[in-house]
Amino acid sequence: MIGVPHYLLAEVQKLAAEGRMTVVRRALVNAENLGYNQAEVTRCICSLSNSDFDKVWSDGGNIFFDVYKPSYIPSFDRTRCDPLYMKLKISDGEVTLLGSFKLE
């Protein structure tokens, strides 16, 4: 179903807060280019709300990502409000994978 997240946001946030998160290289480079370190990415994920959910993205097979588009104020620069695009999934019930992290 496209209008509802594939993964429970509370579970995604719990895993991220526990440090059980893998960030793919491209997303990591994009985050670093924005000035975000791993801790800031985690804070961003933990601040997501259901209203930030946009859609479910699929590769056409069995891989699903929940797409969130939050407006996030990073802790290192409270004068900024970044319109972000994030693709998240849970793999094997224990690791949150960040497929994309960039400005919208």
mmCIF file of C-alpha atoms in Angstrom:
data_model
loop_
_atom_site.group_PDB
_atom_site.id
_atom_site.type_symbol
_atom_site.label_atom_id
_atom_site.label_comp_id
_atom_site.label_asym_id
_atom_site.label_seq_id
_atom_site.Cartn_x
_atom_site.Cartn_y
_atom_site.Cartn_z
ATOM 1 C CA MET A 1 0.000 0.000 0.000
ATOM 2 C CA ILE A 2 1.506 3.335 -1.041
ATOM 3 C CA GLY A 3 -0.251 5.745 1.372
ATOM 4 C CA VAL A 4 0.900 4.010 4.558
ATOM 5 C CA PRO A 5 4.494 3.431 5.723
ATOM 6 C CA HIS A 6 5.807 -0.084 5.152
ATOM 7 C CA TYR A 7 7.718 0.027 8.466
ATOM 8 C CA LEU A 8 6.605 1.260 11.865
ATOM 9 C CA LEU A 9 8.242 4.637 12.441
ATOM 10 C CA ALA A 10 8.652 3.880 16.152
ATOM 11 C CA GLU A 11 10.680 0.766 15.290
ATOM 12 C CA VAL A 12 12.861 2.679 12.810
ATOM 13 C CA GLN A 13 13.526 5.324 15.469
ATOM 14 C CA LYS A 14 14.238 2.741 18.170
ATOM 15 C CA LEU A 15 16.824 0.999 15.994
ATOM 16 C CA ALA A 16 18.438 4.295 15.005
ATOM 17 C CA ALA A 17 18.604 5.449 18.644
ATOM 18 C CA GLU A 18 20.275 2.156 19.585
ATOM 19 C CA GLY A 19 22.922 2.786 16.921
ATOM 20 C CA ARG A 20 21.737 -0.155 14.842
ATOM 21 C CA MET A 21 21.908 1.736 11.563
ATOM 22 C CA THR A 22 23.880 1.372 8.363
ATOM 23 C CA VAL A 23 24.157 4.372 6.055
ATOM 24 C CA VAL A 24 24.970 3.584 2.430
ATOM 25 C CA ARG A 25 27.979 5.419 1.033
ATOM 26 C CA ARG A 26 26.093 7.849 -1.220
ATOM 27 C CA ALA A 27 23.729 8.851 1.584
ATOM 28 C CA LEU A 28 26.686 9.229 3.962
ATOM 29 C CA VAL A 29 28.536 11.503 1.522
ATOM 30 C CA ASN A 30 25.373 13.581 0.981
ATOM 31 C CA ALA A 31 24.842 13.898 4.735
ATOM 32 C CA GLU A 32 28.465 14.904 5.324
ATOM 33 C CA ASN A 33 28.236 17.491 2.525
ATOM 34 C CA LEU A 34 25.328 19.033 4.441
ATOM 35 C CA GLY A 35 27.427 19.075 7.623
ATOM 36 C CA TYR A 36 25.619 16.121 9.228
ATOM 37 C CA ASN A 37 27.570 13.494 11.136
ATOM 38 C CA GLN A 38 26.174 10.109 12.219
ATOM 39 C CA ALA A 39 24.798 11.568 15.462
ATOM 40 C CA GLU A 40 22.954 14.325 13.585
ATOM 41 C CA VAL A 41 21.470 11.824 11.120
ATOM 42 C CA THR A 42 20.276 9.786 14.107
ATOM 43 C CA ARG A 43 18.734 12.890 15.731
ATOM 44 C CA CYS A 44 16.994 13.656 12.447
ATOM 45 C CA ILE A 45 15.527 10.153 12.173
ATOM 46 C CA CYS A 46 14.435 10.225 15.808
ATOM 47 C CA SER A 47 12.658 13.543 15.225
ATOM 48 C CA LEU A 48 10.568 12.245 12.309
ATOM 49 C CA SER A 49 6.807 12.273 12.677
ATOM 50 C CA ASN A 50 4.132 10.449 10.740
ATOM 51 C CA SER A 51 3.271 13.723 9.001
ATOM 52 C CA ASP A 52 6.770 13.684 7.422
ATOM 53 C CA PHE A 53 5.936 10.443 5.584
ATOM 54 C CA ASP A 54 5.606 10.857 1.808
ATOM 55 C CA LYS A 55 5.346 7.428 0.167
ATOM 56 C CA VAL A 56 6.646 3.891 -0.069
ATOM 57 C CA TRP A 57 9.285 3.388 -2.754
ATOM 58 C CA SER A 58 9.893 -0.069 -4.186
ATOM 59 C CA ASP A 59 12.443 -1.506 -6.579
ATOM 60 C CA GLY A 60 9.578 -3.430 -8.168
ATOM 61 C CA GLY A 61 10.463 -6.518 -6.176
ATOM 62 C CA ASN A 62 10.659 -7.224 -2.472
ATOM 63 C CA ILE A 63 12.671 -4.180 -1.403
ATOM 64 C CA PHE A 64 10.662 -1.342 0.105
ATOM 65 C CA PHE A 65 11.810 2.019 1.421
ATOM 66 C CA ASP A 66 9.690 4.494 3.340
ATOM 67 C CA VAL A 67 10.273 7.998 2.001
ATOM 68 C CA TYR A 68 10.167 10.864 4.479
ATOM 69 C CA LYS A 69 10.391 14.556 3.660
ATOM 70 C CA PRO A 70 10.982 16.389 6.933
ATOM 71 C CA SER A 71 11.963 19.998 7.434
ATOM 72 C CA TYR A 72 14.804 19.598 9.898
ATOM 73 C CA ILE A 73 16.697 22.199 11.914
ATOM 74 C CA PRO A 74 20.166 20.764 12.570
ATOM 75 C CA SER A 75 21.565 21.133 16.081
ATOM 76 C CA PHE A 76 24.809 22.591 14.720
ATOM 77 C CA ASP A 77 23.062 25.516 12.969
ATOM 78 C CA ARG A 78 19.687 26.563 14.389
ATOM 79 C CA THR A 79 19.365 29.245 11.670
ATOM 80 C CA ARG A 80 18.917 26.537 9.005
ATOM 81 C CA CYS A 81 15.844 24.516 8.168
ATOM 82 C CA ASP A 82 16.765 21.778 5.706
ATOM 83 C CA PRO A 83 14.026 20.290 3.504
ATOM 84 C CA LEU A 84 15.254 16.691 3.435
ATOM 85 C CA TYR A 85 14.478 13.583 1.395
ATOM 86 C CA MET A 86 15.175 10.320 3.203
ATOM 87 C CA LYS A 87 14.640 6.702 2.192
ATOM 88 C CA LEU A 88 14.596 4.277 5.123
ATOM 89 C CA LYS A 89 14.098 0.547 5.516
ATOM 90 C CA ILE A 90 14.488 -2.135 8.141
ATOM 91 C CA SER A 91 16.458 -5.225 7.210
ATOM 92 C CA ASP A 92 16.253 -8.434 9.219
ATOM 93 C CA GLY A 93 14.399 -6.614 11.986
ATOM 94 C CA GLU A 94 17.568 -5.192 13.459
ATOM 95 C CA VAL A 95 19.266 -2.632 11.228
ATOM 96 C CA THR A 96 17.859 0.546 9.781
ATOM 97 C CA LEU A 97 19.323 1.208 6.347
ATOM 98 C CA LEU A 98 19.376 4.750 5.089
ATOM 99 C CA GLY A 99 19.074 4.563 1.306
ATOM 100 C CA SER A 100 19.038 8.287 0.620
ATOM 101 C CA PHE A 101 19.678 11.448 2.588
ATOM 102 C CA LYS A 102 19.691 14.709 0.672
ATOM 103 C CA LEU A 103 18.044 18.060 0.250
ATOM 104 C CA GLU A 104 14.698 17.743 -1.454
#
